[in-house]
Amino acid sequence: MTMAAAARFLLRGAVSKASIANVNVGAQSSFGITLLSLSPKCSSKTKTQRRNAAHFTYHPDPVPTEYGPTTKMNLFQSVTSALDNTLASDPTAVIFGEDVAFGGVFRCTVGLRDKYGKDRVFNTPLCEQGIVGFGIGAAVAGATAIAEIQFADYIYPAFDQIVNEAAKYRYRSGNLFDCGNLTIRAPWGCVGHGSLYHSQSPEAFFAHCPGIKVVIPRGPVQCKGLLLSCIADQNPCIFFEPKILYRAAVEQVPTEAYTIPLSQAEVIQEGSDVTLVAWGTQIHVLMEVANMAQEKLGVSCELIDLQTILPWDTETVCKSVAKTGRLLISHEAPITGGFAAEISSTVQEECFLNLEAPIARVCGYDTPFPHIFEPFYIPDKWKCFDAIKKLISY
């Protein structure tokens, strides 16, 4: 076990003990006892099975034919392939972060240090601010810097470096200098048992910051193409990878390098009655919802994967809403101040006369991400399906 992993394991244990202790204090004590008494016959095996059950079914994309030969990869292998292509083609490229020399917590960099050397793929101290600060300096000096934050939940210590330094470097120097060669990767979103410190979706924090790009893929094919686009882009990019899909998502992915344009949403399924907008894991939830709506309600849904959160593709979304007259946006992050609010506001301004019903948002709640109550927190297909019924009957 590495130092970083061990430290976080100890922190998680401390937090868990503190949480258990809090349940036994004051008014919370009776509440905790009530919860425990609700299901006295539940075995630990049953609880484990429920916790590990995914709230979605993964829908692989068709095999791409325009990028050459393909091979079967899951999402973390597609990340490895993109990084491998970059290191092979760009002698200035370096990859760094906590544990990346050993392959990383999710194995995204496995084998790269042995292939390209410890000077190009290397570990850093457990200091997110230092990781991003180093990345900014390396990018300014001319390197292609690819930094990994071990979990998106721990990106906050680097917030000042990202928002006040990386995003503004070009502007404050009058374009004399920039750190556009910086890409920051981070595992993102819920994983089924991550609780409050390993399940967050912080994209909305960075969507308020001009000067950076924020990208979230839905599967291995998009992951590799969008990551290579971020690395090639002349602006600092944050690339959030849905960690629950690292192994659950498997597709035929091109082995050679290819790019997918940033800031272009993709219409995955065309429809006429309701527009559904999401990104990352939630795309697969809404795919099931669209099928349910067609089968049970006879409702035709148009599904859009936003892909790039900042700058986002307003044209594709508004064009769809002008056609359908109804919009549902869904994401795992809390609803207040979530990026769904920005989409909703823009669509209301641009498509007001086309709307047949109020815009619906199905998102996480305004609480920390829970542990045992995760199934109640997640914006699952049933919540989204209920929202579609309300949109249609409005």
C-alpha positions as CSV (number, residue, x, y, z in Angstrom):
1,M,0.0,0.0,0.0
2,T,1.4,3.4,-1.0
3,M,1.8,6.3,1.4
4,A,-1.0,8.3,-0.2
5,A,-3.4,5.3,-0.2
6,A,-2.5,4.5,3.4
7,A,-3.1,8.0,4.5
8,R,-6.5,8.2,2.9
9,F,-7.4,4.7,4.3
10,L,-6.7,6.0,7.8
11,L,-8.6,9.2,7.1
12,R,-11.6,7.3,5.9
13,G,-11.5,5.1,9.0
14,A,-11.3,8.2,11.2
15,V,-14.2,9.8,9.5
16,S,-16.3,6.6,9.7
17,K,-15.6,6.2,13.4
18,A,-16.6,9.9,13.9
19,S,-19.8,9.4,12.0
20,I,-20.7,6.3,14.0
21,A,-19.9,8.1,17.3
22,N,-22.2,11.0,16.3
23,V,-25.1,8.6,15.7
24,N,-25.0,7.7,19.4
25,V,-25.3,11.3,20.7
26,G,-28.5,13.1,21.8
27,A,-31.4,13.1,19.4
28,Q,-29.5,11.2,16.8
29,S,-29.2,8.2,19.0
30,S,-32.9,7.2,18.8
31,F,-32.9,8.0,15.0
32,G,-29.9,5.6,14.5
33,I,-31.5,2.9,16.6
34,T,-34.8,3.3,14.6
35,L,-32.9,2.9,11.3
36,L,-31.1,-0.2,12.6
37,S,-34.4,-1.7,13.7
38,L,-36.1,-1.3,10.3
39,S,-34.5,-4.4,8.8
40,P,-33.4,-6.7,11.6
41,K,-33.4,-9.8,9.3
42,C,-31.1,-8.3,6.7
43,S,-27.8,-10.2,6.4
44,S,-24.5,-8.6,5.8
45,K,-24.3,-10.5,2.5
46,T,-27.6,-9.0,1.3
47,K,-26.4,-5.5,2.2
48,T,-23.1,-6.0,0.3
49,Q,-25.0,-7.2,-2.8
50,R,-27.3,-4.2,-2.7
51,R,-24.4,-1.8,-2.2
52,N,-22.5,-3.1,-5.2
53,A,-25.5,-3.2,-7.6
54,A,-25.1,-0.5,-10.2
55,H,-27.9,2.0,-10.7
56,F,-27.6,1.8,-14.5
57,T,-26.9,-0.6,-17.3
58,Y,-23.9,0.3,-19.4
59,H,-24.7,0.9,-23.1
60,P,-21.6,0.6,-25.3
61,D,-21.2,2.8,-28.3
62,P,-21.0,1.3,-31.8
63,V,-17.6,0.2,-33.0
64,P,-15.9,3.3,-34.6
65,T,-14.7,2.7,-38.1
66,E,-13.1,6.1,-38.9
67,Y,-10.0,5.8,-36.6
68,G,-8.4,2.6,-37.8
69,P,-8.0,-0.8,-36.0
70,T,-9.7,-1.2,-32.6
71,T,-9.2,-3.4,-29.6
72,K,-11.3,-4.2,-26.6
73,M,-10.7,-1.8,-23.7
74,N,-12.4,-0.7,-20.6
75,L,-12.4,3.0,-19.6
76,F,-9.2,3.0,-17.6
77,Q,-7.4,1.1,-20.4
78,S,-8.6,3.8,-22.8
79,V,-7.0,6.4,-20.6
80,T,-3.8,4.4,-20.5
81,S,-3.9,4.1,-24.3
82,A,-4.3,7.9,-24.7
83,L,-1.4,8.6,-22.4
84,D,0.7,6.0,-24.1
85,N,0.0,7.6,-27.5
86,T,0.9,11.0,-26.1
87,L,4.2,9.9,-24.5
88,A,5.2,8.1,-27.7
89,S,4.5,11.1,-30.0
90,D,5.5,14.0,-27.7
91,P,9.0,13.9,-26.2
92,T,8.1,16.8,-23.8
93,A,5.1,15.0,-22.3
94,V,5.3,14.2,-18.6
95,I,2.8,12.5,-16.3
96,F,2.8,13.0,-12.6
97,G,0.7,12.7,-9.5
98,E,0.2,10.6,-6.4
99,D,1.1,6.9,-7.1
100,V,1.1,7.3,-10.9
101,A,4.5,5.6,-11.2
102,F,2.9,2.4,-9.8
103,G,-0.1,2.6,-12.1
104,G,-2.3,4.8,-9.9
105,V,-5.2,3.8,-7.6
106,F,-7.3,2.9,-10.7
107,R,-4.4,1.5,-12.8
108,C,-4.7,4.2,-15.4
109,T,-0.9,4.7,-15.7
110,V,0.1,1.1,-15.3
111,G,3.2,0.2,-17.3
112,L,4.0,3.7,-18.4
113,R,6.9,4.3,-16.1
114,D,8.6,1.1,-17.2
115,K,8.1,2.0,-20.8
116,Y,9.1,5.7,-20.8
117,G,11.2,6.1,-17.7
118,K,11.0,7.6,-14.3
119,D,11.8,11.1,-15.6
120,R,8.6,11.2,-17.6
121,V,6.2,9.3,-15.4
122,F,6.7,9.9,-11.7
123,N,5.2,10.2,-8.3
124,T,4.6,13.4,-6.4
125,P,4.1,14.2,-2.7
126,L,0.5,14.0,-1.4
127,C,-0.1,17.7,-2.1
128,E,-2.7,18.6,-4.7
129,Q,-1.7,22.3,-4.7
130,G,1.9,21.3,-5.4
131,I,0.9,18.9,-8.2
132,V,-1.0,21.6,-10.1
133,G,1.5,24.3,-9.3
134,F,4.3,22.1,-10.7
135,G,2.1,21.4,-13.7
136,I,1.6,25.1,-14.4
137,G,5.4,25.7,-14.2
138,A,6.1,22.7,-16.5
139,A,3.6,23.8,-19.1
140,V,4.8,27.4,-19.0
141,A,8.4,26.0,-19.6
142,G,7.1,24.2,-22.7
143,A,6.3,20.7,-21.5
144,T,3.1,18.9,-22.1
145,A,2.1,18.4,-18.5
146,I,-0.5,15.8,-17.5
147,A,-1.3,15.9,-13.8
148,E,-3.4,13.4,-11.9
149,I,-5.5,14.3,-8.9
150,Q,-6.1,10.9,-7.2
151,F,-9.8,11.7,-6.6
152,A,-11.8,14.7,-7.8
153,D,-12.9,15.1,-4.2
154,Y,-9.3,16.1,-3.3
155,I,-9.0,18.7,-6.0
156,Y,-10.0,21.5,-3.7
157,P,-6.6,22.2,-2.2
158,A,-5.5,23.0,-5.8
159,F,-8.5,25.3,-6.4
160,D,-6.4,28.4,-6.1
161,Q,-3.7,27.2,-8.4
162,I,-6.3,26.2,-11.0
163,V,-8.6,29.2,-10.8
164,N,-6.2,32.1,-10.0
165,E,-3.1,30.8,-11.8
166,A,-3.7,28.3,-14.6
167,A,-7.0,29.9,-15.8
168,K,-5.6,33.4,-15.8
169,Y,-2.0,32.9,-16.8
170,R,-2.5,33.8,-20.5
171,Y,-4.8,36.8,-19.7
172,R,-2.5,38.4,-17.1
173,S,0.5,38.2,-19.4
174,G,-1.2,39.7,-22.4
175,N,-0.7,36.3,-24.2
176,L,3.1,36.5,-23.7
177,F,2.9,33.4,-21.6
178,D,0.4,30.6,-21.1
179,C,0.0,27.2,-19.5
180,G,-2.2,25.8,-22.2
181,N,-0.3,22.5,-22.3
182,L,-1.6,21.6,-18.8
183,T,-4.2,18.8,-18.5
184,I,-5.5,17.8,-15.1
185,R,-7.1,14.3,-14.8
186,A,-9.2,13.2,-11.9
187,P,-11.6,10.2,-11.1
188,W,-15.1,11.7,-10.7
189,G,-18.6,10.8,-9.6
190,C,-20.2,8.1,-7.5
191,V,-18.9,4.6,-7.4
192,G,-21.4,2.7,-5.4
193,H,-19.7,2.8,-2.0
194,G,-17.5,5.9,-2.0
195,S,-19.5,8.0,0.5
196,L,-18.9,11.6,1.1
197,Y,-15.1,11.8,0.3
198,H,-15.0,9.6,-2.8
199,S,-18.2,10.4,-4.7
200,Q,-18.3,14.1,-5.5
201,S,-19.0,15.7,-8.9
202,P,-17.3,19.2,-8.6
203,E,-17.6,20.3,-12.3
204,A,-19.9,23.2,-11.5
205,F,-17.2,24.9,-9.3
206,F,-14.9,25.1,-12.4
207,A,-17.6,26.0,-14.8
208,H,-17.7,29.4,-13.2
209,C,-14.1,30.1,-14.2
210,P,-13.1,31.5,-17.6
211,G,-9.8,30.3,-19.0
212,I,-10.1,26.6,-18.5
213,K,-12.0,23.8,-20.2
214,V,-13.9,21.1,-18.3
215,V,-14.6,17.7,-20.0
216,I,-16.4,14.5,-18.9
217,P,-16.7,11.4,-21.1
218,R,-19.4,8.7,-21.0
219,G,-17.4,5.7,-22.2
220,P,-14.0,4.4,-23.4
221,V,-14.2,5.6,-27.0
222,Q,-15.2,9.2,-26.0
223,C,-12.7,9.0,-23.1
224,K,-9.6,8.4,-25.3
225,G,-10.7,10.9,-28.0
226,L,-11.7,13.7,-25.6
227,L,-8.6,13.2,-23.4
228,L,-6.3,13.5,-26.4
229,S,-8.2,16.6,-27.5
230,C,-7.6,18.1,-24.0
231,I,-3.9,17.3,-24.1
232,A,-3.6,18.9,-27.6
233,D,-5.8,21.9,-26.7
234,Q,-4.0,25.2,-26.1
235,N,-5.9,25.9,-22.9
236,P,-5.6,24.3,-19.5
237,C,-8.2,21.5,-19.3
238,I,-9.7,19.5,-16.4
239,F,-10.7,16.0,-17.5
240,F,-13.1,14.2,-15.1
241,E,-13.3,10.4,-15.5
242,P,-16.4,8.6,-14.2
243,K,-14.7,6.2,-11.8
244,I,-17.7,3.8,-11.7
245,L,-17.1,3.2,-15.4
246,Y,-13.4,2.4,-15.2
247,R,-14.1,-1.3,-15.3
248,A,-17.9,-1.4,-16.0
249,A,-17.6,0.3,-19.4
250,V,-16.1,-1.9,-22.2
251,E,-15.9,-1.0,-25.9
252,Q,-13.9,-1.5,-29.0
253,V,-11.5,1.5,-28.9
254,P,-9.1,2.6,-31.7
255,T,-5.5,1.8,-30.8
256,E,-4.0,4.8,-32.7
257,A,-4.4,8.4,-31.5
258,Y,-7.5,10.3,-32.5
259,T,-9.4,13.3,-31.3
260,I,-13.0,14.2,-30.6
261,P,-13.8,17.9,-30.8
262,L,-14.3,19.7,-27.5
263,S,-17.4,21.9,-26.8
264,Q,-19.5,19.8,-29.2
265,A,-22.4,17.9,-27.6
266,E,-23.5,14.7,-29.2
267,V,-27.1,13.7,-30.0
268,I,-27.0,10.1,-29.1
269,Q,-30.7,9.4,-29.8
270,E,-33.1,11.6,-31.8
271,G,-36.6,12.2,-30.5
272,S,-39.6,14.5,-30.8
273,D,-41.2,14.9,-27.4
274,V,-38.6,15.5,-24.7
275,T,-35.0,16.6,-24.7
276,L,-32.7,14.8,-22.1
277,V,-29.3,16.3,-21.3
278,A,-26.6,14.7,-19.2
279,W,-22.9,13.8,-19.1
280,G,-20.7,11.0,-17.8
281,T,-22.4,8.1,-16.0
282,Q,-25.8,9.8,-16.1
283,I,-26.0,9.4,-19.8
284,H,-26.5,5.6,-19.3
285,V,-29.2,6.2,-16.8
286,L,-31.1,8.4,-19.2
287,M,-30.7,5.9,-22.0
288,E,-32.7,3.5,-19.9
289,V,-35.2,6.3,-19.1
290,A,-35.7,7.0,-22.8
291,N,-36.4,3.4,-23.5
292,M,-38.9,3.2,-20.6
293,A,-40.6,6.4,-21.8
294,Q,-41.0,5.0,-25.3
295,E,-42.3,1.6,-24.1
296,K,-44.6,2.7,-21.2
297,L,-45.7,6.2,-22.3
298,G,-45.2,6.3,-26.1
299,V,-42.9,9.3,-25.5
300,S,-40.0,9.9,-27.9
301,C,-36.9,11.3,-26.1
302,E,-33.9,13.0,-27.7
303,L,-30.8,12.2,-25.7
304,I,-27.8,14.6,-25.7
305,D,-24.4,14.0,-24.1
306,L,-23.0,17.4,-23.3
307,Q,-19.4,16.0,-23.1
308,T,-17.8,19.5,-22.5
309,I,-19.1,21.4,-19.5
310,L,-17.1,24.5,-20.3
311,P,-17.5,26.0,-22.8
312,W,-20.7,24.1,-23.5
313,D,-22.6,23.6,-26.7
314,T,-25.6,25.8,-26.3
315,E,-26.6,25.5,-30.0
316,T,-27.2,21.8,-30.0
317,V,-29.2,21.9,-26.8
318,C,-31.3,24.8,-27.8
319,K,-32.0,23.4,-31.3
320,S,-33.3,20.2,-29.7
321,V,-35.5,22.0,-27.1
322,A,-36.9,24.2,-29.9
323,K,-38.0,20.9,-31.6
324,T,-39.3,19.0,-28.5
325,G,-40.6,21.8,-26.3
326,R,-39.5,20.0,-23.1
327,L,-36.2,19.6,-21.3
328,L,-34.9,17.4,-18.5
329,I,-31.4,17.8,-17.2
330,S,-29.8,15.3,-14.8
331,H,-26.5,15.2,-12.9
332,E,-25.2,13.6,-9.7
333,A,-24.0,16.8,-8.2
334,P,-26.2,18.7,-5.8
335,I,-29.0,20.6,-7.5
336,T,-28.4,24.1,-6.1
337,G,-25.8,25.8,-8.2
338,G,-25.3,22.7,-10.2
339,F,-24.5,23.0,-14.0
340,A,-28.1,22.0,-14.8
341,A,-29.1,25.5,-13.5
342,E,-26.9,27.2,-16.1
343,I,-28.3,25.1,-18.9
344,S,-31.9,25.7,-17.6
345,S,-31.3,29.5,-17.5
346,T,-29.8,29.6,-21.0
347,V,-32.6,27.5,-22.5
348,Q,-35.2,29.6,-20.8
349,E,-33.7,32.7,-22.4
350,E,-33.3,31.3,-25.8
351,C,-36.3,29.0,-26.2
352,F,-39.0,30.6,-24.0
353,L,-41.6,30.6,-26.7
354,N,-40.9,27.0,-27.6
355,L,-41.3,25.5,-24.1
356,E,-44.4,23.4,-23.4
357,A,-43.6,22.8,-19.8
358,P,-41.2,24.1,-17.1
359,I,-37.6,22.8,-17.4
360,A,-37.0,19.8,-15.1
361,R,-33.8,19.1,-13.1
362,V,-33.2,15.7,-11.5
363,C,-30.0,15.9,-9.5
364,G,-28.4,15.1,-6.2
365,Y,-29.7,16.6,-3.0
366,D,-28.2,19.5,-1.2
367,T,-26.4,17.3,1.3
368,P,-23.0,15.6,1.5
369,F,-22.9,12.4,-0.6
370,P,-24.2,9.7,1.8
371,H,-23.1,6.2,2.3
372,I,-25.9,3.8,3.3
373,F,-28.4,6.2,1.8
374,E,-26.6,6.4,-1.5
375,P,-29.5,4.7,-3.4
376,F,-31.9,7.4,-2.2
377,Y,-29.5,10.2,-3.2
378,I,-28.6,9.1,-6.7
379,P,-30.8,10.6,-9.5
380,D,-31.8,7.1,-10.8
381,K,-34.0,6.1,-13.7
382,W,-37.2,6.1,-11.6
383,K,-36.7,9.7,-10.5
384,C,-36.0,10.7,-14.1
385,F,-38.9,8.7,-15.5
386,D,-41.3,10.4,-13.0
387,A,-40.0,13.8,-14.2
388,I,-40.8,12.9,-17.8
389,K,-44.3,11.9,-16.8
390,K,-44.7,15.3,-15.2
391,L,-43.3,17.1,-18.2
392,I,-45.7,15.3,-20.6
393,S,-48.8,15.8,-18.4
394,Y,-48.1,19.5,-17.6
